[in-house]
Amino acid sequence: MRRIYISSLLILSLFLGCSQEDEAPQKDAFIFGWWSAFCTGNCIKIYKLENGRLYADNMNSFREAAIITYKSQPLDSQWLSIAQGLEENFPQFLRNDPFAVIGCPDCDDQGAIYFAFENRTGIMYWQVDTDPGTWPEEIKPYMESVLQAIDQLPQD
């Protein structure tokens, strides 16, 4: 009986002790940018910071596809610090209310600012009106830095 007990413990420890190395590592990404549904030309400027690389979208509008797609080549590393700074300073005010909509994004053809945190278990996102008058005081400085960053970053 003791032999069966020890054998059972050994088998159980093998299953519990196995690492999950063959599982894909969790991919975290920070996504930010601007979009407008009713503009002409390039109506979307969204960026994805993932695995230490920054990617620009490869779309002209959300009308092209329901899911944002990105260029396969990352932007030059000189732009990386801008995106990393935005991710590091992402306001707790927004984190406390995932899926929030602030103001009335793109209601008057003014566009919207978009943020998301994405990983293998899902996505949290926010849409914010581009009108600074709709921004809560807690996020105004951050939102101003986001708009400056979007203006600085290349789309190519």
Short mmCIF file of N, CA and C in Angstrom, two decimals:
data_model
loop_
_atom_site.label_atom_id
_atom_site.label_comp_id
_atom_site.label_asym_id
_atom_site.label_seq_id
_atom_site.Cartn_x
_atom_site.Cartn_y
_atom_site.Cartn_z
N MET A 1 0.82 -1.20 0.00
CA MET A 1 0.00 0.00 0.00
C MET A 1 0.87 1.27 0.00
N ARG A 2 1.94 1.19 0.78
CA ARG A 2 2.84 2.34 0.86
C ARG A 2 3.48 2.61 -0.51
N ARG A 3 3.79 1.55 -1.25
CA ARG A 3 4.40 1.66 -2.57
C ARG A 3 3.44 2.37 -3.53
N ILE A 4 2.15 2.06 -3.48
CA ILE A 4 1.15 2.72 -4.33
C ILE A 4 1.05 4.19 -3.98
N TYR A 5 1.08 4.51 -2.71
CA TYR A 5 1.00 5.90 -2.24
C TYR A 5 2.20 6.70 -2.76
N ILE A 6 3.41 6.14 -2.63
CA ILE A 6 4.62 6.83 -3.08
C ILE A 6 4.60 6.97 -4.61
N SER A 7 4.18 5.93 -5.31
CA SER A 7 4.09 5.99 -6.77
C SER A 7 3.10 7.06 -7.20
N SER A 8 1.99 7.15 -6.52
CA SER A 8 0.97 8.16 -6.84
C SER A 8 1.52 9.56 -6.61
N LEU A 9 2.26 9.75 -5.51
CA LEU A 9 2.87 11.06 -5.24
C LEU A 9 3.89 11.43 -6.30
N LEU A 10 4.68 10.48 -6.75
CA LEU A 10 5.67 10.75 -7.79
C LEU A 10 5.01 11.15 -9.10
N ILE A 11 3.99 10.42 -9.48
CA ILE A 11 3.28 10.72 -10.73
C ILE A 11 2.62 12.10 -10.63
N LEU A 12 1.99 12.36 -9.49
CA LEU A 12 1.33 13.66 -9.29
C LEU A 12 2.35 14.79 -9.33
N SER A 13 3.50 14.58 -8.71
CA SER A 13 4.52 15.64 -8.71
C SER A 13 5.06 15.89 -10.12
N LEU A 14 5.12 14.85 -10.94
CA LEU A 14 5.56 15.04 -12.33
C LEU A 14 4.60 15.96 -13.07
N PHE A 15 3.30 15.73 -12.90
CA PHE A 15 2.31 16.57 -13.59
C PHE A 15 2.30 17.99 -13.04
N LEU A 16 2.38 18.12 -11.72
CA LEU A 16 2.33 19.45 -11.12
C LEU A 16 3.63 20.20 -11.33
N GLY A 17 4.73 19.48 -11.45
CA GLY A 17 6.03 20.12 -11.58
C GLY A 17 6.41 20.48 -12.99
N CYS A 18 5.67 20.04 -13.97
CA CYS A 18 6.01 20.34 -15.37
C CYS A 18 5.87 21.82 -15.62
N SER A 19 6.85 22.39 -16.28
CA SER A 19 6.74 23.81 -16.62
C SER A 19 5.89 23.94 -17.87
N GLN A 20 5.40 25.12 -18.05
CA GLN A 20 4.56 25.40 -19.22
C GLN A 20 5.39 26.11 -20.29
N GLU A 21 6.64 25.66 -20.49
CA GLU A 21 7.54 26.34 -21.41
C GLU A 21 7.03 26.36 -22.84
N ASP A 22 6.24 25.36 -23.22
CA ASP A 22 5.80 25.33 -24.60
C ASP A 22 4.61 26.26 -24.84
N GLU A 23 4.08 26.88 -23.79
CA GLU A 23 3.03 27.88 -23.98
C GLU A 23 3.67 29.17 -24.45
N ALA A 24 2.98 29.87 -25.29
CA ALA A 24 3.49 31.16 -25.76
C ALA A 24 3.53 32.14 -24.59
N PRO A 25 4.57 32.96 -24.51
CA PRO A 25 4.63 33.94 -23.42
C PRO A 25 3.51 34.96 -23.59
N GLN A 26 3.09 35.51 -22.46
CA GLN A 26 2.02 36.51 -22.51
C GLN A 26 2.55 37.74 -23.24
N LYS A 27 1.79 38.19 -24.22
CA LYS A 27 2.19 39.36 -24.99
C LYS A 27 1.39 40.55 -24.49
N ASP A 28 2.08 41.53 -23.98
CA ASP A 28 1.43 42.76 -23.53
C ASP A 28 1.72 43.85 -24.55
N ALA A 29 0.74 44.66 -24.79
CA ALA A 29 0.91 45.76 -25.73
C ALA A 29 0.15 46.98 -25.23
N PHE A 30 0.72 48.14 -25.48
CA PHE A 30 0.07 49.41 -25.19
C PHE A 30 -0.24 50.05 -26.54
N ILE A 31 -1.48 50.41 -26.72
CA ILE A 31 -1.94 50.97 -28.00
C ILE A 31 -2.49 52.36 -27.73
N PHE A 32 -2.14 53.29 -28.59
CA PHE A 32 -2.63 54.66 -28.43
C PHE A 32 -2.68 55.33 -29.79
N GLY A 33 -3.52 56.35 -29.88
CA GLY A 33 -3.58 57.10 -31.13
C GLY A 33 -4.87 57.86 -31.30
N TRP A 34 -5.11 58.23 -32.53
CA TRP A 34 -6.25 59.07 -32.90
C TRP A 34 -6.94 58.45 -34.10
N TRP A 35 -8.25 58.61 -34.17
CA TRP A 35 -9.00 58.16 -35.33
C TRP A 35 -10.19 59.09 -35.55
N SER A 36 -10.70 59.10 -36.76
CA SER A 36 -11.90 59.85 -37.10
C SER A 36 -12.67 59.05 -38.15
N ALA A 37 -13.94 58.97 -37.97
CA ALA A 37 -14.76 58.16 -38.88
C ALA A 37 -15.10 58.90 -40.17
N PHE A 38 -15.12 60.21 -40.14
CA PHE A 38 -15.65 60.95 -41.28
C PHE A 38 -14.68 61.95 -41.88
N CYS A 39 -13.41 61.64 -41.86
CA CYS A 39 -12.46 62.55 -42.50
C CYS A 39 -12.10 62.00 -43.87
N THR A 40 -11.32 62.75 -44.63
CA THR A 40 -10.81 62.26 -45.91
C THR A 40 -9.31 62.06 -45.77
N GLY A 41 -8.76 61.17 -46.54
CA GLY A 41 -7.33 60.89 -46.42
C GLY A 41 -7.08 59.86 -45.33
N ASN A 42 -5.97 60.01 -44.63
CA ASN A 42 -5.64 59.08 -43.56
C ASN A 42 -6.39 59.49 -42.29
N CYS A 43 -7.37 58.71 -41.93
CA CYS A 43 -8.27 59.03 -40.82
C CYS A 43 -7.95 58.25 -39.55
N ILE A 44 -6.77 57.68 -39.49
CA ILE A 44 -6.38 56.90 -38.32
C ILE A 44 -4.87 56.99 -38.15
N LYS A 45 -4.46 57.20 -36.94
CA LYS A 45 -3.04 57.27 -36.61
C LYS A 45 -2.89 56.59 -35.24
N ILE A 46 -2.75 55.26 -35.28
CA ILE A 46 -2.71 54.44 -34.08
C ILE A 46 -1.35 53.75 -34.01
N TYR A 47 -0.81 53.63 -32.81
CA TYR A 47 0.49 53.01 -32.59
C TYR A 47 0.38 51.89 -31.56
N LYS A 48 1.22 50.90 -31.74
CA LYS A 48 1.24 49.76 -30.82
C LYS A 48 2.66 49.55 -30.32
N LEU A 49 2.83 49.63 -29.00
CA LEU A 49 4.11 49.37 -28.36
C LEU A 49 4.06 47.95 -27.84
N GLU A 50 4.92 47.10 -28.43
CA GLU A 50 4.89 45.69 -28.09
C GLU A 50 6.31 45.12 -28.13
N ASN A 51 6.70 44.44 -27.06
CA ASN A 51 8.01 43.80 -26.98
C ASN A 51 9.16 44.76 -27.31
N GLY A 52 9.07 45.97 -26.79
CA GLY A 52 10.14 46.93 -27.00
C GLY A 52 10.22 47.51 -28.39
N ARG A 53 9.16 47.36 -29.17
CA ARG A 53 9.11 47.91 -30.52
C ARG A 53 7.82 48.70 -30.70
N LEU A 54 7.89 49.71 -31.54
CA LEU A 54 6.74 50.57 -31.81
C LEU A 54 6.31 50.39 -33.26
N TYR A 55 5.04 50.07 -33.45
CA TYR A 55 4.48 49.84 -34.78
C TYR A 55 3.41 50.88 -35.07
N ALA A 56 3.37 51.34 -36.31
CA ALA A 56 2.31 52.24 -36.77
C ALA A 56 1.23 51.41 -37.47
N ASP A 57 0.01 51.89 -37.41
CA ASP A 57 -1.06 51.18 -38.12
C ASP A 57 -0.80 51.21 -39.62
N ASN A 58 -1.42 50.31 -40.35
CA ASN A 58 -1.29 50.32 -41.81
C ASN A 58 -2.65 50.50 -42.48
N MET A 59 -3.46 51.34 -41.85
CA MET A 59 -4.83 51.57 -42.35
C MET A 59 -5.02 53.05 -42.66
N ASN A 60 -6.06 53.36 -43.41
CA ASN A 60 -6.44 54.75 -43.64
C ASN A 60 -7.70 55.13 -42.87
N SER A 61 -8.45 54.11 -42.42
CA SER A 61 -9.66 54.38 -41.63
C SER A 61 -10.14 53.10 -40.98
N PHE A 62 -11.00 53.27 -40.00
CA PHE A 62 -11.64 52.12 -39.37
C PHE A 62 -12.64 51.46 -40.32
N ARG A 63 -13.02 52.16 -41.37
CA ARG A 63 -13.98 51.58 -42.32
C ARG A 63 -13.35 50.43 -43.11
N GLU A 64 -12.01 50.38 -43.15
CA GLU A 64 -11.31 49.32 -43.88
C GLU A 64 -11.45 47.97 -43.20
N ALA A 65 -11.46 47.98 -41.87
CA ALA A 65 -11.53 46.72 -41.12
C ALA A 65 -11.97 47.01 -39.69
N ALA A 66 -12.59 46.05 -39.08
CA ALA A 66 -13.05 46.22 -37.70
C ALA A 66 -11.91 46.11 -36.70
N ILE A 67 -10.79 45.50 -37.12
CA ILE A 67 -9.64 45.30 -36.23
C ILE A 67 -8.48 46.12 -36.76
N ILE A 68 -7.80 46.80 -35.86
CA ILE A 68 -6.64 47.60 -36.25
C ILE A 68 -5.51 46.65 -36.63
N THR A 69 -4.91 46.92 -37.78
CA THR A 69 -3.74 46.15 -38.20
C THR A 69 -2.54 47.09 -38.26
N TYR A 70 -1.36 46.49 -38.15
CA TYR A 70 -0.14 47.29 -38.05
C TYR A 70 0.87 46.87 -39.10
N LYS A 71 1.75 47.78 -39.44
CA LYS A 71 2.83 47.47 -40.36
C LYS A 71 3.74 46.42 -39.72
N SER A 72 4.33 45.58 -40.53
CA SER A 72 5.17 44.50 -39.99
C SER A 72 6.53 45.00 -39.51
N GLN A 73 6.99 46.11 -40.07
CA GLN A 73 8.27 46.68 -39.66
C GLN A 73 8.04 47.74 -38.59
N PRO A 74 8.76 47.66 -37.47
CA PRO A 74 8.60 48.69 -36.44
C PRO A 74 9.20 50.01 -36.89
N LEU A 75 8.76 51.07 -36.24
CA LEU A 75 9.36 52.38 -36.48
C LEU A 75 10.78 52.38 -35.95
N ASP A 76 11.57 53.32 -36.39
CA ASP A 76 12.94 53.46 -35.92
C ASP A 76 12.94 53.61 -34.39
N SER A 77 13.96 53.10 -33.75
CA SER A 77 14.03 53.10 -32.28
C SER A 77 14.07 54.51 -31.68
N GLN A 78 14.36 55.52 -32.48
CA GLN A 78 14.38 56.89 -31.95
C GLN A 78 13.01 57.32 -31.43
N TRP A 79 11.95 56.68 -31.88
CA TRP A 79 10.59 57.04 -31.48
C TRP A 79 10.11 56.25 -30.26
N LEU A 80 10.83 55.25 -29.89
CA LEU A 80 10.42 54.34 -28.83
C LEU A 80 10.20 55.04 -27.48
N SER A 81 11.07 55.95 -27.12
CA SER A 81 10.96 56.60 -25.81
C SER A 81 9.67 57.41 -25.67
N ILE A 82 9.16 57.94 -26.76
CA ILE A 82 7.90 58.70 -26.70
C ILE A 82 6.77 57.77 -26.27
N ALA A 83 6.67 56.62 -26.91
CA ALA A 83 5.61 55.67 -26.59
C ALA A 83 5.80 55.08 -25.19
N GLN A 84 7.04 54.77 -24.83
CA GLN A 84 7.30 54.22 -23.50
C GLN A 84 6.91 55.22 -22.41
N GLY A 85 7.17 56.49 -22.65
CA GLY A 85 6.79 57.52 -21.70
C GLY A 85 5.27 57.60 -21.51
N LEU A 86 4.54 57.47 -22.62
CA LEU A 86 3.08 57.49 -22.52
C LEU A 86 2.57 56.27 -21.74
N GLU A 87 3.17 55.12 -22.00
CA GLU A 87 2.74 53.93 -21.28
C GLU A 87 3.04 54.04 -19.78
N GLU A 88 4.25 54.48 -19.46
CA GLU A 88 4.66 54.59 -18.06
C GLU A 88 3.82 55.60 -17.29
N ASN A 89 3.36 56.63 -17.96
CA ASN A 89 2.61 57.69 -17.29
C ASN A 89 1.10 57.56 -17.46
N PHE A 90 0.65 56.42 -17.97
CA PHE A 90 -0.79 56.24 -18.18
C PHE A 90 -1.52 56.46 -16.86
N PRO A 91 -2.50 57.35 -16.85
CA PRO A 91 -3.13 57.77 -15.59
C PRO A 91 -3.92 56.66 -14.88
N GLN A 92 -3.73 56.62 -13.58
CA GLN A 92 -4.50 55.69 -12.75
C GLN A 92 -5.99 55.99 -12.87
N PHE A 93 -6.32 57.24 -13.08
CA PHE A 93 -7.72 57.65 -13.26
C PHE A 93 -8.39 56.83 -14.36
N LEU A 94 -7.69 56.62 -15.47
CA LEU A 94 -8.23 55.81 -16.56
C LEU A 94 -8.20 54.32 -16.23
N ARG A 95 -7.11 53.88 -15.62
CA ARG A 95 -7.00 52.46 -15.25
C ARG A 95 -8.15 52.02 -14.34
N ASN A 96 -8.62 52.95 -13.52
CA ASN A 96 -9.70 52.64 -12.59
C ASN A 96 -11.04 52.43 -13.28
N ASP A 97 -11.14 52.83 -14.54
CA ASP A 97 -12.41 52.74 -15.26
C ASP A 97 -12.20 52.22 -16.68
N PRO A 98 -11.82 50.92 -16.80
CA PRO A 98 -11.61 50.38 -18.15
C PRO A 98 -12.89 50.46 -18.98
N PHE A 99 -12.73 50.59 -20.26
CA PHE A 99 -13.81 50.66 -21.24
C PHE A 99 -14.59 51.98 -21.15
N ALA A 100 -14.00 52.97 -20.50
CA ALA A 100 -14.67 54.26 -20.35
C ALA A 100 -14.68 55.02 -21.68
N VAL A 101 -15.70 55.81 -21.83
CA VAL A 101 -15.81 56.76 -22.93
C VAL A 101 -15.90 58.13 -22.27
N ILE A 102 -14.97 59.02 -22.61
CA ILE A 102 -14.93 60.34 -22.00
C ILE A 102 -15.32 61.36 -23.04
N GLY A 103 -16.31 62.18 -22.71
CA GLY A 103 -16.84 63.15 -23.65
C GLY A 103 -17.71 62.43 -24.68
N CYS A 104 -17.69 62.95 -25.88
CA CYS A 104 -18.46 62.34 -26.96
C CYS A 104 -17.52 62.16 -28.16
N PRO A 105 -16.67 61.13 -28.10
CA PRO A 105 -15.67 60.94 -29.16
C PRO A 105 -16.29 60.86 -30.56
N ASP A 106 -15.80 61.72 -31.43
CA ASP A 106 -16.16 61.77 -32.84
C ASP A 106 -17.63 62.08 -33.10
N CYS A 107 -18.34 62.60 -32.13
CA CYS A 107 -19.76 62.95 -32.34
C CYS A 107 -19.92 64.09 -33.32
N ASP A 108 -18.94 65.02 -33.34
CA ASP A 108 -19.02 66.16 -34.24
C ASP A 108 -17.91 66.13 -35.28
N ASP A 109 -17.54 64.92 -35.70
CA ASP A 109 -16.47 64.74 -36.69
C ASP A 109 -15.12 65.29 -36.21
N GLN A 110 -14.92 65.36 -34.90
CA GLN A 110 -13.67 65.88 -34.37
C GLN A 110 -12.65 64.77 -34.08
N GLY A 111 -13.05 63.53 -34.26
CA GLY A 111 -12.16 62.42 -34.00
C GLY A 111 -12.20 61.99 -32.55
N ALA A 112 -11.38 60.99 -32.24
CA ALA A 112 -11.32 60.45 -30.89
C ALA A 112 -9.90 59.98 -30.61
N ILE A 113 -9.54 60.00 -29.35
CA ILE A 113 -8.26 59.46 -28.91
C ILE A 113 -8.54 58.07 -28.35
N TYR A 114 -7.70 57.13 -28.72
CA TYR A 114 -7.93 55.74 -28.36
C TYR A 114 -6.73 55.21 -27.59
N PHE A 115 -7.01 54.47 -26.52
CA PHE A 115 -5.98 53.78 -25.74
C PHE A 115 -6.43 52.35 -25.54
N ALA A 116 -5.47 51.44 -25.44
CA ALA A 116 -5.79 50.05 -25.10
C ALA A 116 -4.57 49.38 -24.49
N PHE A 117 -4.83 48.47 -23.59
CA PHE A 117 -3.84 47.53 -23.10
C PHE A 117 -4.33 46.17 -23.54
N GLU A 118 -3.47 45.42 -24.20
CA GLU A 118 -3.87 44.17 -24.82
C GLU A 118 -2.92 43.07 -24.36
N ASN A 119 -3.49 41.91 -24.04
CA ASN A 119 -2.66 40.73 -23.78
C ASN A 119 -3.45 39.50 -24.19
N ARG A 120 -2.89 38.33 -23.94
CA ARG A 120 -3.52 37.11 -24.43
C ARG A 120 -4.86 36.82 -23.77
N THR A 121 -5.13 37.45 -22.64
CA THR A 121 -6.41 37.20 -21.96
C THR A 121 -7.48 38.21 -22.35
N GLY A 122 -7.10 39.25 -23.06
CA GLY A 122 -8.12 40.21 -23.46
C GLY A 122 -7.57 41.60 -23.69
N ILE A 123 -8.48 42.55 -23.68
CA ILE A 123 -8.14 43.93 -23.97
C ILE A 123 -8.95 44.86 -23.07
N MET A 124 -8.29 45.93 -22.62
CA MET A 124 -8.98 47.03 -21.94
C MET A 124 -8.77 48.24 -22.83
N TYR A 125 -9.82 49.01 -23.05
CA TYR A 125 -9.65 50.17 -23.92
C TYR A 125 -10.45 51.37 -23.41
N TRP A 126 -10.08 52.53 -23.94
CA TRP A 126 -10.72 53.79 -23.59
C TRP A 126 -10.84 54.62 -24.87
N GLN A 127 -11.90 55.40 -24.96
CA GLN A 127 -12.06 56.36 -26.05
C GLN A 127 -12.33 57.72 -25.41
N VAL A 128 -11.56 58.69 -25.86
CA VAL A 128 -11.61 60.02 -25.26
C VAL A 128 -11.85 61.06 -26.35
N ASP A 129 -12.76 61.96 -26.06
CA ASP A 129 -13.05 63.09 -26.96
C ASP A 129 -11.76 63.90 -27.16
N THR A 130 -11.59 64.47 -28.33
CA THR A 130 -10.41 65.31 -28.58
C THR A 130 -10.57 66.71 -28.01
N ASP A 131 -11.77 67.08 -27.57
CA ASP A 131 -12.03 68.40 -27.00
C ASP A 131 -11.52 68.45 -25.56
N PRO A 132 -10.48 69.27 -25.28
CA PRO A 132 -9.94 69.35 -23.93
C PRO A 132 -10.97 69.77 -22.88
N GLY A 133 -12.03 70.44 -23.29
CA GLY A 133 -13.08 70.84 -22.35
C GLY A 133 -13.84 69.66 -21.76
N THR A 134 -13.72 68.49 -22.37
CA THR A 134 -14.42 67.30 -21.86
C THR A 134 -13.53 66.44 -20.96
N TRP A 135 -12.24 66.79 -20.86
CA TRP A 135 -11.31 65.97 -20.10
C TRP A 135 -11.38 66.27 -18.61
N PRO A 136 -11.48 65.26 -17.77
CA PRO A 136 -11.37 65.49 -16.33
C PRO A 136 -9.99 66.07 -15.99
N GLU A 137 -9.93 66.89 -14.97
CA GLU A 137 -8.67 67.53 -14.57
C GLU A 137 -7.56 66.52 -14.36
N GLU A 138 -7.91 65.33 -13.86
CA GLU A 138 -6.91 64.30 -13.53
C GLU A 138 -6.13 63.81 -14.74
N ILE A 139 -6.65 64.01 -15.94
CA ILE A 139 -5.95 63.49 -17.12
C ILE A 139 -5.53 64.57 -18.11
N LYS A 140 -5.84 65.84 -17.84
CA LYS A 140 -5.53 66.90 -18.82
C LYS A 140 -4.05 66.94 -19.22
N PRO A 141 -3.11 66.97 -18.27
CA PRO A 141 -1.70 67.02 -18.70
C PRO A 141 -1.31 65.80 -19.53
N TYR A 142 -1.80 64.64 -19.15
CA TYR A 142 -1.48 63.43 -19.90
C TYR A 142 -2.05 63.50 -21.31
N MET A 143 -3.29 63.93 -21.43
CA MET A 143 -3.92 64.00 -22.75
C MET A 143 -3.18 64.99 -23.67
N GLU A 144 -2.72 66.09 -23.10
CA GLU A 144 -1.94 67.04 -23.89
C GLU A 144 -0.65 66.40 -24.40
N SER A 145 -0.01 65.59 -23.54
CA SER A 145 1.23 64.92 -23.96
C SER A 145 0.93 63.86 -25.03
N VAL A 146 -0.22 63.23 -24.97
CA VAL A 146 -0.60 62.24 -25.98
C VAL A 146 -0.77 62.92 -27.33
N LEU A 147 -1.49 64.03 -27.37
CA LEU A 147 -1.68 64.73 -28.63
C LEU A 147 -0.36 65.21 -29.22
N GLN A 148 0.55 65.69 -28.36
CA GLN A 148 1.87 66.10 -28.84
C GLN A 148 2.63 64.90 -29.41
N ALA A 149 2.55 63.77 -28.73
CA ALA A 149 3.24 62.57 -29.20
C ALA A 149 2.71 62.12 -30.55
N ILE A 150 1.40 62.10 -30.69
CA ILE A 150 0.80 61.67 -31.96
C ILE A 150 1.24 62.58 -33.10
N ASP A 151 1.35 63.88 -32.83
CA ASP A 151 1.81 64.82 -33.85
C ASP A 151 3.28 64.59 -34.22
N GLN A 152 4.09 64.17 -33.25
CA GLN A 152 5.52 63.97 -33.49
C GLN A 152 5.83 62.67 -34.22
N LEU A 153 5.08 61.63 -33.91
CA LEU A 153 5.40 60.30 -34.43
C LEU A 153 5.10 60.18 -35.93
N PRO A 154 5.99 59.52 -36.65
CA PRO A 154 5.74 59.33 -38.09
C PRO A 154 4.71 58.23 -38.31
N GLN A 155 4.09 58.26 -39.44
CA GLN A 155 3.12 57.22 -39.80
C GLN A 155 3.80 56.15 -40.66
N ASP A 156 4.95 56.41 -41.17
CA ASP A 156 5.66 55.44 -42.03
C ASP A 156 6.56 54.55 -41.23
#
